[in-house]
């Protein structure tokens, strides 16, 4: 490690020059003296507050770093949620947390970042074994689970990262397309740069082009996820010191595309919120690149379950792995799915991970997610992203022909009773802010009540626009009396569906205000196949919708949210 590396517990102690760059935030660089001063101001405020537990959320990384260390110095317990949604806020308050940061109901207007340096105010090192944080992991069910951490665990992990790649990064700044509210982003975006004396960009960049625009002559490294890297389709005008990826394995196809577009392979990190980083790899031309354990890691096989020994786990405890691992003679290993996603369908056991793996191996699919839809009769749902050959098959054989081919291919490995009965064609698998498959959203789309909602067959989306392919069920409750001998879909239901999917797929927090420019052009009958196009203008508070089919438009209009002039 370089001489400028400082332990996390000592990064506010006067060991770094006051003019050393800490972060690029809001168009300017903040330096070590200003960072120290802002932490001290917040420390005074927090010490006067009686609450013991705080839920910290910010959109930008530098204000997060200031508040994090102020809270730790004030001897507070810091809970770090994955989002600031109202439901999350309610759950955290039930756990006794006071909200701090960018929360809609308690937003900070001034983070006191421009405080004048105060070198006379000295801070002692933190006790890394006492400083407490709580991270969250979504697991496989979509339910957030708190994971307690001590600062010493994160400090040890940062030391490992610096030993492994510090020389390669040198003085490169951290640029990220992943949130610091997840342990991967927290470590790679904030804590590692702070310890190593590197500058980190406070802003979150939402796409590769924005990151590349900020990178100059190997002056930055990119903290990314498979969700961002797999979308690379052309060379980037940037020469990164390194590209890191975590949150799930990169497909071999995506890994080759990253190398082609960026001139270097991504460094993939395997781990979890509970374990921290376990292993890493760089994929080459050959598929199935093994993973290499970080220093200090050890995997032991006990009764067909792997247990991890890690310096990041406290008190010498060992962690049981939920991953299916194939150990190689040289100590490296391959991942072969997970062990804990076993469900029962008609009393038949099914590994959802294996189902996903088999789907992804088919020649028409680039990505897949499988889930169990729990109803009166449990069924399996499959969400797939078609590659070029799959899209061609869809054109040639239509949706029924494509799905028949997929089911026949899966039948080689699975009994008919467990094959997917519901299918969703996507342009990408939806992810949470932590880069995990959004199981909750997929359940909402595939498991809808067919008496009240349409069947969602496909979904294409962009940040502010989505298009859903819908099939109108014959059993909709709204057909019964509208009309008995000539059932049609009521206009008010069409509007309600636009709002339902708008709120499901966009962050619409404002109250409904009014309707604008509503038009009904063609009738919608049972069994109709429709496209529902939605566009959300957050600034104007307007949700635009259009329902159309091969016949042309059926309805359109705008739903207005928030206060009107």
Coordinates of C-alpha atoms in Angstrom, one line a residue:
X1 CA 0.0 0.0 0.0
X2 CA 1.1 3.6 -0.7
X3 CA 2.3 5.9 2.1
X4 CA -0.8 8.1 1.6
X5 CA -3.2 5.2 2.6
X6 CA -4.9 6.0 5.9
X7 CA -7.2 3.7 7.9
X8 CA -10.9 4.7 7.8
X9 CA -10.9 5.2 11.5
X10 CA -8.2 7.8 11.1
X11 CA -9.2 9.6 7.9
X12 CA -10.4 12.7 9.8
X13 CA -7.2 12.9 11.9
X14 CA -4.8 15.5 10.7
X15 CA -2.5 13.2 8.7
X16 CA -3.5 14.5 5.2
X17 CA -2.6 18.0 3.8
X18 CA -5.6 20.3 4.3
X19 CA -5.6 21.1 0.5
X20 CA -5.8 17.4 -0.6
X21 CA -8.7 16.8 -2.8
X22 CA -11.5 14.7 -1.3
X23 CA -14.4 15.0 -3.6
X24 CA -15.7 16.7 -6.8
X25 CA -19.2 17.9 -5.8
X26 CA -21.6 20.3 -7.4
X27 CA -19.0 21.7 -9.8
X28 CA -16.1 22.2 -7.4
X29 CA -13.5 20.3 -5.5
X30 CA -13.8 19.9 -1.7
X31 CA -10.6 19.4 0.1
X32 CA -9.5 17.7 3.3
X33 CA -9.7 20.9 5.5
X34 CA -13.3 21.6 4.3
X35 CA -14.3 17.9 4.8
X36 CA -13.0 18.1 8.4
X37 CA -14.8 21.4 9.1
X38 CA -18.1 20.1 7.7
X39 CA -17.9 16.9 9.8
X40 CA -17.1 19.0 12.9
X41 CA -20.1 21.3 12.4
X42 CA -22.5 18.3 12.0
X43 CA -20.9 16.6 14.9
X44 CA -21.9 19.5 17.2
X45 CA -25.4 19.4 15.9
X46 CA -25.8 15.6 16.2
X47 CA -24.3 15.5 19.7
X48 CA -27.1 17.7 20.9
X49 CA -29.8 15.4 19.5
X50 CA -31.0 12.6 21.8
X51 CA -31.8 10.0 19.0
X52 CA -29.5 7.1 18.9
X53 CA -30.3 5.6 15.5
X54 CA -30.3 7.4 12.2
X55 CA -31.3 6.4 8.7
X56 CA -28.9 8.1 6.2
X57 CA -29.8 8.6 2.6
X58 CA -28.4 11.1 0.1
X59 CA -28.4 11.3 -3.7
X60 CA -24.8 12.6 -3.8
X61 CA -21.8 10.9 -2.3
X62 CA -20.0 13.8 -0.7
X63 CA -22.8 14.9 1.6
X64 CA -23.2 11.2 2.5
X65 CA -19.5 11.0 3.5
X66 CA -19.8 14.1 5.7
X67 CA -22.9 12.9 7.5
X68 CA -21.6 9.3 7.8
X69 CA -18.5 10.4 9.7
X70 CA -20.3 13.0 11.7
X71 CA -22.8 10.3 12.9
X72 CA -20.0 7.9 13.7
X73 CA -18.1 10.5 15.7
X74 CA -21.4 11.4 17.5
X75 CA -21.6 7.7 18.5
X76 CA -24.8 7.1 16.5
X77 CA -25.9 3.9 14.8
X78 CA -26.1 4.5 11.1
X79 CA -28.7 2.7 9.0
X80 CA -28.1 2.9 5.3
X81 CA -31.2 2.0 3.3
X82 CA -31.2 1.3 -0.5
X83 CA -33.8 4.0 -1.3
X84 CA -35.8 6.9 0.2
X85 CA -39.3 5.8 -0.8
X86 CA -42.1 6.6 1.7
X87 CA -42.6 2.9 2.5
X88 CA -38.9 2.5 3.4
X89 CA -39.1 5.7 5.5
X90 CA -42.1 4.3 7.4
X91 CA -40.3 1.0 8.1
X92 CA -37.2 2.7 9.3
X93 CA -39.1 5.0 11.7
X94 CA -40.8 1.9 13.1
X95 CA -37.3 0.6 13.9
X96 CA -36.6 3.8 15.8
X97 CA -34.6 5.6 13.2
X98 CA -34.5 9.3 12.7
X99 CA -34.3 10.3 9.0
X100 CA -31.4 12.3 7.9
X101 CA -30.4 13.4 4.4
X102 CA -32.5 13.6 1.2
X103 CA -35.8 12.3 2.5
X104 CA -38.9 13.9 1.0
X105 CA -40.5 14.5 4.4
X106 CA -37.3 15.7 6.2
X107 CA -34.9 17.0 3.5
X108 CA -31.7 18.9 4.5
X109 CA -31.5 22.2 2.6
X110 CA -28.0 23.1 3.7
X111 CA -25.4 20.4 4.2
X112 CA -22.9 23.0 5.6
X113 CA -20.3 21.9 3.1
X114 CA -18.7 25.3 2.7
X115 CA -17.6 25.6 6.3
X116 CA -14.2 27.3 6.7
X117 CA -11.4 24.9 7.8
X118 CA -10.8 24.8 11.5
X119 CA -7.4 23.3 12.1
X120 CA -7.6 24.0 15.8
X121 CA -10.4 21.5 16.2
X122 CA -8.8 18.1 16.5
X123 CA -10.6 14.8 16.2
X124 CA -9.3 11.6 17.7
X125 CA -9.3 8.3 15.7
X126 CA -12.6 6.4 15.8
X127 CA -12.8 3.1 17.5
X128 CA -13.3 0.8 14.4
X129 CA -14.7 -2.0 16.6
X130 CA -17.3 0.2 18.2
X131 CA -18.6 2.3 15.2
X132 CA -21.8 0.7 14.0
X133 CA -23.6 0.7 10.6
X134 CA -26.5 -1.3 9.3
X135 CA -26.6 -2.1 5.6
X136 CA -29.5 -3.8 3.8
X137 CA -29.6 -6.7 1.3
X138 CA -32.7 -7.6 -0.7
X139 CA -31.9 -11.4 -0.9
X140 CA -33.9 -13.5 -3.3
X141 CA -37.3 -12.5 -2.1
X142 CA -37.1 -8.7 -2.6
X143 CA -37.6 -8.1 1.2
X144 CA -34.9 -5.8 2.7
X145 CA -32.9 -7.5 5.4
X146 CA -30.8 -5.5 7.8
X147 CA -27.1 -6.6 8.0
X148 CA -25.1 -5.1 11.0
X149 CA -21.6 -4.0 10.3
X150 CA -18.7 -2.6 12.3
X151 CA -16.3 -0.1 10.8
X152 CA -13.4 -2.5 11.3
X153 CA -15.0 -4.9 8.8
X154 CA -15.2 -2.2 6.1
X155 CA -11.7 -1.0 7.0
X156 CA -10.2 -4.5 6.4
X157 CA -12.0 -4.8 3.1
X158 CA -10.6 -1.4 1.9
X159 CA -7.1 -2.5 2.9
X160 CA -7.5 -5.6 0.8
X161 CA -8.7 -3.7 -2.2
X162 CA -5.8 -1.2 -2.0
X163 CA -3.3 -4.1 -1.8
X164 CA -4.8 -5.7 -4.8
X165 CA -5.3 -2.8 -7.1
X166 CA -3.9 0.4 -5.5
X167 CA -0.8 0.4 -7.7
X168 CA -3.0 0.1 -10.9
X169 CA -5.3 2.9 -9.9
X170 CA -2.5 5.3 -8.7
X171 CA -4.2 8.7 -8.3
X172 CA -7.3 7.9 -10.4
X173 CA -10.6 9.4 -9.2
X174 CA -13.7 7.3 -8.6
X175 CA -16.6 7.7 -11.1
X176 CA -19.7 5.6 -10.5
X177 CA -23.0 4.5 -12.1
X178 CA -24.0 2.6 -8.9
X179 CA -25.4 4.0 -5.6
X180 CA -23.3 4.4 -2.5
X181 CA -26.4 3.3 -0.5
X182 CA -25.3 -0.3 -1.3
X183 CA -22.1 -1.8 0.2
X184 CA -20.4 -2.2 -3.1
X185 CA -20.9 1.5 -4.0
X186 CA -20.1 2.6 -0.5
X187 CA -16.8 0.8 -0.5
X188 CA -15.6 1.5 -4.0
X189 CA -17.1 5.1 -4.4
X190 CA -16.4 6.6 -1.0
X191 CA -14.5 4.6 1.6
X192 CA -11.7 3.2 -0.5
X193 CA -11.0 6.6 -2.1
X194 CA -11.1 8.3 1.3
X195 CA -8.5 5.8 2.8
X196 CA -6.3 5.8 -0.3
X197 CA -6.2 9.6 -0.8
X198 CA -8.1 9.6 -4.1
X199 CA -10.8 12.0 -5.1
X200 CA -14.3 10.6 -5.7
X201 CA -17.0 12.2 -7.8
X202 CA -20.1 12.9 -5.7
X203 CA -22.6 12.8 -8.6
X204 CA -24.1 9.5 -9.7
X205 CA -23.7 9.1 -13.5
X206 CA -26.6 7.2 -15.1
X207 CA -24.9 5.9 -18.3
X208 CA -21.5 5.0 -19.7
X209 CA -21.3 8.0 -22.0
X210 CA -21.6 10.4 -19.0
X211 CA -18.9 8.6 -17.2
X212 CA -16.6 8.6 -20.2
X213 CA -17.2 12.3 -20.7
X214 CA -15.7 12.9 -17.2
X215 CA -12.8 10.5 -17.6
X216 CA -9.5 12.0 -18.9
X217 CA -6.4 10.1 -19.8
X218 CA -6.6 7.3 -17.2
X219 CA -7.4 9.8 -14.5
X220 CA -10.5 7.9 -13.3
X221 CA -11.8 4.4 -12.6
X222 CA -15.3 3.3 -13.2
X223 CA -17.5 1.7 -10.6
X224 CA -20.2 -0.1 -12.6
X225 CA -22.7 -3.0 -12.5
X226 CA -23.6 -5.6 -15.1
X227 CA -26.8 -3.6 -15.7
X228 CA -24.8 -0.7 -17.1
X229 CA -22.0 -2.7 -18.7
X230 CA -24.2 -5.0 -20.7
X231 CA -25.7 -2.0 -22.5
X232 CA -22.4 -0.9 -24.1
X233 CA -22.7 -1.1 -27.8
X234 CA -20.0 1.2 -29.1
X235 CA -16.4 2.2 -28.1
X236 CA -16.1 4.8 -25.3
X237 CA -13.8 7.8 -25.7
X238 CA -12.2 7.1 -22.3
X239 CA -9.1 5.2 -21.0
X240 CA -10.1 4.1 -17.5
X241 CA -7.5 3.1 -15.0
X242 CA -9.9 0.2 -14.2
X243 CA -13.5 -0.9 -14.6
X244 CA -15.1 -2.7 -11.7
X245 CA -18.4 -4.6 -11.7
X246 CA -20.5 -6.2 -9.0
X247 CA -24.1 -7.1 -8.2
X248 CA -24.1 -10.3 -10.3
X249 CA -21.8 -12.1 -12.8
X250 CA -21.3 -10.5 -16.2
X251 CA -22.4 -12.9 -19.0
X252 CA -19.5 -13.9 -21.2
X253 CA -21.0 -12.1 -24.2
X254 CA -21.3 -8.8 -22.1
X255 CA -17.7 -9.2 -20.8
X256 CA -16.4 -9.5 -24.4
X257 CA -18.4 -6.4 -25.3
X258 CA -16.9 -4.4 -22.4
X259 CA -13.4 -5.4 -23.5
X260 CA -14.2 -4.4 -27.1
X261 CA -15.7 -1.0 -26.1
X262 CA -13.3 0.0 -23.3
X263 CA -10.1 -1.7 -24.4
X264 CA -9.8 -3.7 -21.2
X265 CA -11.8 -6.3 -19.3
X266 CA -14.0 -5.5 -16.3
X267 CA -12.8 -6.6 -12.9
X268 CA -15.8 -8.5 -11.5
X269 CA -16.3 -8.7 -7.7
X270 CA -18.2 -11.7 -6.2
X271 CA -19.6 -11.2 -2.7
X272 CA -22.6 -10.1 -0.8
X273 CA -23.7 -7.5 1.8
X274 CA -23.2 -10.1 4.5
X275 CA -19.8 -11.4 3.4
X276 CA -18.2 -8.4 1.7
X277 CA -16.0 -9.2 -1.3
X278 CA -15.0 -12.8 -1.6
X279 CA -13.4 -13.2 -5.0
X280 CA -12.7 -11.5 -8.3
X281 CA -12.1 -12.3 -12.0
X282 CA -11.3 -10.9 -15.4
X283 CA -13.0 -12.8 -18.2
X284 CA -11.1 -13.6 -21.3
X285 CA -11.9 -15.1 -24.7
X286 CA -12.7 -18.5 -23.2
X287 CA -16.1 -18.9 -21.4
X288 CA -16.5 -20.0 -17.8
X289 CA -13.6 -17.9 -16.3
X290 CA -12.9 -19.1 -12.7
X291 CA -13.0 -16.8 -9.7
X292 CA -9.9 -16.1 -7.5
X293 CA -10.3 -15.7 -3.8
X294 CA -9.1 -12.5 -2.1
X295 CA -6.2 -12.9 0.3
X296 CA -7.4 -14.2 3.7
X297 CA -10.5 -16.0 2.2
X298 CA -11.0 -19.7 2.7
X299 CA -13.8 -22.0 1.5
X300 CA -14.5 -25.3 3.2
X301 CA -16.9 -27.9 1.9
X302 CA -19.1 -29.4 4.7
X303 CA -22.0 -31.7 3.9
X304 CA -22.4 -30.3 0.4
X305 CA -22.6 -26.7 1.7
X306 CA -19.7 -24.4 1.4
X307 CA -18.6 -22.3 4.4
X308 CA -16.6 -19.1 4.2
X309 CA -13.8 -18.0 6.5
X310 CA -13.1 -14.3 6.0
X311 CA -11.2 -11.5 7.8
X312 CA -14.3 -9.4 7.3
X313 CA -16.4 -11.6 9.5
X314 CA -16.2 -10.9 13.2
X315 CA -15.1 -13.2 16.0
X316 CA -13.8 -15.8 13.6
X317 CA -17.3 -16.9 12.7
X318 CA -17.9 -18.8 9.5
X319 CA -20.6 -18.0 7.0
X320 CA -22.6 -20.7 5.2
X321 CA -22.8 -20.0 1.5
X322 CA -26.0 -20.2 -0.5
X323 CA -24.0 -20.6 -3.8
X324 CA -23.4 -23.8 -5.6
X325 CA -19.6 -23.8 -6.1
X326 CA -17.3 -26.0 -8.2
X327 CA -13.8 -25.9 -6.7
X328 CA -10.9 -26.3 -9.1
X329 CA -7.5 -27.9 -8.3
X330 CA -5.7 -24.5 -8.3
X331 CA -7.9 -23.1 -5.6
X332 CA -10.1 -21.1 -7.9
X333 CA -13.8 -21.9 -8.4
X334 CA -16.8 -21.7 -10.7
X335 CA -20.3 -20.6 -9.7
X336 CA -23.1 -22.9 -10.7
X337 CA -26.2 -21.1 -9.3
X338 CA -27.6 -20.8 -5.8
X339 CA -28.8 -23.4 -3.4
X340 CA -31.5 -21.4 -1.6
X341 CA -33.9 -20.7 -4.4
X342 CA -35.7 -24.0 -4.2
X343 CA -39.5 -23.9 -4.6
X344 CA -42.2 -26.6 -4.8
X345 CA -44.6 -26.7 -7.8
X346 CA -47.2 -29.4 -7.5
X347 CA -45.0 -31.1 -4.9
X348 CA -42.1 -31.1 -7.3
X349 CA -38.9 -29.3 -6.2
X350 CA -37.5 -26.7 -8.6
X351 CA -34.3 -24.6 -8.5
X352 CA -35.2 -21.2 -9.9
X353 CA -31.5 -20.6 -10.3
X354 CA -31.1 -23.6 -12.5
X355 CA -34.2 -22.6 -14.5
X356 CA -32.5 -19.2 -15.1
X357 CA -29.3 -20.9 -16.0
X358 CA -30.9 -23.2 -18.5
X359 CA -32.9 -20.4 -20.1
X360 CA -29.8 -18.2 -20.5
X361 CA -28.0 -21.1 -22.2
X362 CA -30.6 -21.3 -25.0
X363 CA -29.5 -19.8 -28.3
X364 CA -32.3 -17.2 -28.3
X365 CA -31.9 -15.6 -24.9
X366 CA -29.3 -13.3 -23.4
X367 CA -30.7 -12.9 -19.9
X368 CA -33.4 -14.6 -17.8
X369 CA -35.1 -14.4 -14.4
X370 CA -37.4 -17.0 -13.0
X371 CA -39.8 -16.6 -10.1
X372 CA -42.7 -18.5 -8.4
X373 CA -46.1 -16.8 -8.6
X374 CA -47.9 -17.8 -5.4
X375 CA -51.7 -18.1 -6.0
X376 CA -54.3 -20.8 -5.5
X377 CA -52.2 -22.8 -7.8
X378 CA -48.5 -22.0 -7.7
X379 CA -46.9 -21.5 -11.1
X380 CA -43.5 -20.5 -12.4
X381 CA -43.0 -17.2 -14.3
X382 CA -40.2 -16.6 -16.8
X383 CA -38.9 -13.2 -17.7
X384 CA -36.5 -13.3 -20.7
X385 CA -34.4 -10.8 -22.8
X386 CA -34.2 -12.0 -26.4
X387 CA -30.9 -11.8 -28.3
X388 CA -30.8 -11.2 -32.1
X389 CA -31.7 -14.8 -32.9
X390 CA -34.5 -14.8 -30.4
X391 CA -36.0 -11.6 -31.9
X392 CA -35.8 -13.2 -35.4
X393 CA -37.6 -16.3 -34.1
X394 CA -40.3 -14.0 -32.6
X395 CA -40.8 -12.4 -36.0
X396 CA -40.9 -15.7 -37.8
X397 CA -43.1 -17.7 -35.4
X398 CA -44.8 -15.1 -33.3
X399 CA -45.1 -15.1 -29.5
X400 CA -46.9 -18.5 -29.2
X401 CA -44.3 -20.2 -31.5
X402 CA -41.4 -18.7 -29.6
X403 CA -42.7 -19.8 -26.2
X404 CA -43.4 -23.3 -27.5
X405 CA -39.8 -23.5 -28.6
X406 CA -38.6 -22.3 -25.2
X407 CA -40.8 -24.8 -23.3
X408 CA -39.7 -27.7 -25.5
X409 CA -36.1 -26.8 -24.9
X410 CA -36.6 -26.6 -21.1
X411 CA -38.4 -29.9 -21.1
X412 CA -35.0 -31.6 -21.7
X413 CA -34.1 -30.8 -18.0
X414 CA -37.4 -30.2 -16.2
X415 CA -40.7 -32.0 -15.8
X416 CA -43.6 -30.5 -17.6
X417 CA -45.4 -29.6 -14.4
X418 CA -42.7 -27.1 -13.3
X419 CA -42.2 -25.4 -16.7
X420 CA -43.1 -21.7 -16.8
X421 CA -46.8 -21.0 -17.5
X422 CA -46.4 -17.2 -17.6
X423 CA -43.8 -15.5 -19.8
X424 CA -42.7 -11.9 -20.0
X425 CA -40.5 -10.6 -22.8
X426 CA -38.3 -7.7 -21.7
X427 CA -35.7 -5.4 -23.2
X428 CA -33.8 -5.7 -19.9
X429 CA -34.2 -7.4 -16.6
X430 CA -35.4 -4.8 -14.0
X431 CA -33.0 -4.2 -11.2
X432 CA -33.2 -2.6 -7.8
X433 CA -30.9 0.3 -6.8
X434 CA -28.5 -2.4 -5.4
X435 CA -28.2 -4.0 -8.8
X436 CA -30.3 -7.1 -7.9
X437 CA -33.2 -8.5 -9.9
X438 CA -36.3 -6.6 -8.9
X439 CA -38.4 -9.7 -7.9
X440 CA -41.1 -7.6 -6.4
X441 CA -41.7 -5.7 -9.6
X442 CA -41.7 -8.9 -11.7
X443 CA -44.2 -10.4 -9.3
X444 CA -46.4 -7.3 -9.8
X445 CA -46.3 -7.7 -13.6
X446 CA -46.7 -11.4 -13.9
X447 CA -48.9 -12.2 -10.9
X448 CA -51.7 -9.6 -11.5
X449 CA -55.3 -10.6 -10.8
X450 CA -56.8 -11.3 -14.2
X451 CA -60.2 -10.2 -13.0
X452 CA -58.9 -6.6 -12.5
X453 CA -55.8 -6.2 -14.6
X454 CA -54.6 -7.2 -18.1
X455 CA -52.0 -9.9 -18.7
X456 CA -48.6 -8.2 -19.3
X457 CA -46.8 -10.0 -22.1
X458 CA -43.8 -7.7 -22.7
X459 CA -42.2 -4.5 -21.5
X460 CA -39.7 -2.1 -23.0
X461 CA -38.5 0.9 -21.0
X462 CA -36.4 3.9 -20.9
X463 CA -35.9 6.3 -17.9
X464 CA -39.1 8.3 -18.5
X465 CA -41.0 6.1 -21.0
X466 CA -42.3 2.5 -21.0
X467 CA -44.3 0.5 -23.4
X468 CA -46.3 -2.5 -22.2
X469 CA -47.7 -5.3 -24.4
X470 CA -51.0 -6.3 -22.9
X471 CA -53.6 -9.0 -23.4
X472 CA -57.2 -8.3 -22.2
X473 CA -58.5 -11.3 -20.3
X474 CA -62.0 -12.5 -21.0
X475 CA -62.7 -13.0 -17.3
X476 CA -62.3 -9.3 -16.4
X477 CA -64.9 -8.3 -13.9
X478 CA -65.6 -5.1 -15.8
X479 CA -67.1 -6.9 -18.8
X480 CA -70.0 -8.4 -16.8
X481 CA -72.3 -5.4 -16.9
X482 CA -70.6 -3.3 -19.6
X483 CA -72.4 -4.6 -21.7
X484 CA -74.0 -8.0 -21.2
X485 CA -74.4 -8.9 -24.9
X486 CA -71.5 -6.7 -26.2
X487 CA -68.7 -6.5 -23.6
X488 CA -66.3 -3.6 -23.9
X489 CA -63.6 -2.2 -21.6
X490 CA -64.9 0.9 -19.7
X491 CA -62.9 4.2 -20.3
X492 CA -62.5 4.7 -16.5
X493 CA -60.8 1.3 -16.3
X494 CA -58.3 2.3 -19.1
X495 CA -57.5 5.5 -17.1
X496 CA -57.1 3.4 -13.9
X497 CA -54.7 1.0 -15.7
X498 CA -52.6 3.9 -16.9
X499 CA -52.2 5.2 -13.4
X500 CA -51.6 1.7 -11.9
X501 CA -48.7 1.0 -14.3
X502 CA -47.5 4.6 -14.2
X503 CA -47.1 4.4 -10.4
X504 CA -45.6 0.9 -10.6
X505 CA -42.9 1.9 -13.1
X506 CA -42.2 5.5 -12.3
X507 CA -41.6 7.4 -9.1
X508 CA -44.9 9.3 -8.9
X509 CA -45.2 10.7 -5.3
X510 CA -47.5 13.7 -5.9
X511 CA -51.3 13.5 -5.4
X512 CA -53.6 13.1 -8.4
X513 CA -54.9 16.5 -9.6
X514 CA -56.9 16.2 -12.8
X515 CA -57.3 14.7 -16.3
X516 CA -56.4 16.4 -19.5
X517 CA -57.1 15.8 -23.2
X518 CA -58.8 12.4 -22.6
X519 CA -59.9 10.7 -25.9
X520 CA -61.6 7.4 -26.6
X521 CA -61.3 6.5 -30.3
X522 CA -61.9 2.7 -30.6
X523 CA -63.7 0.1 -28.5
X524 CA -61.6 -2.5 -26.6
X525 CA -63.1 -6.0 -26.5
X526 CA -62.2 -9.2 -24.6
X527 CA -59.1 -10.9 -25.9
X528 CA -57.7 -7.8 -27.5
X529 CA -53.9 -7.4 -27.8
X530 CA -52.9 -3.8 -26.9
X531 CA -49.8 -1.6 -26.4
X532 CA -49.9 0.8 -23.5
X533 CA -47.4 3.6 -23.9
X534 CA -46.6 5.7 -20.8
X535 CA -44.4 8.8 -20.6
X536 CA -43.7 10.5 -17.3
X537 CA -42.7 14.2 -17.2
X538 CA -41.6 14.6 -13.6
X539 CA -41.0 18.3 -13.9
X540 CA -44.5 19.0 -15.2
X541 CA -46.1 16.3 -13.1
X542 CA -47.9 14.8 -16.1
X543 CA -48.3 11.1 -17.1
X544 CA -49.1 10.7 -20.8
X545 CA -50.8 7.5 -21.9
X546 CA -51.8 6.0 -25.2
X547 CA -53.5 2.6 -25.8
X548 CA -53.2 1.3 -29.3
X549 CA -53.3 -1.9 -31.3
X550 CA -52.8 -3.0 -34.9
X551 CA -56.1 -1.2 -35.7
X552 CA -54.7 2.1 -34.5
X553 CA -55.2 4.2 -31.3
X554 CA -57.9 3.3 -28.9
X555 CA -57.5 5.9 -26.1
X556 CA -55.1 8.6 -24.9
X557 CA -54.7 11.4 -22.4
X558 CA -52.8 13.0 -19.6
X559 CA -53.0 12.4 -15.8
X560 CA -51.8 15.5 -13.9
X561 CA -50.2 15.2 -10.4
X562 CA -49.3 17.8 -7.8
X563 CA -50.7 21.2 -7.2
X564 CA -52.0 23.1 -10.2
X565 CA -51.7 26.8 -10.7

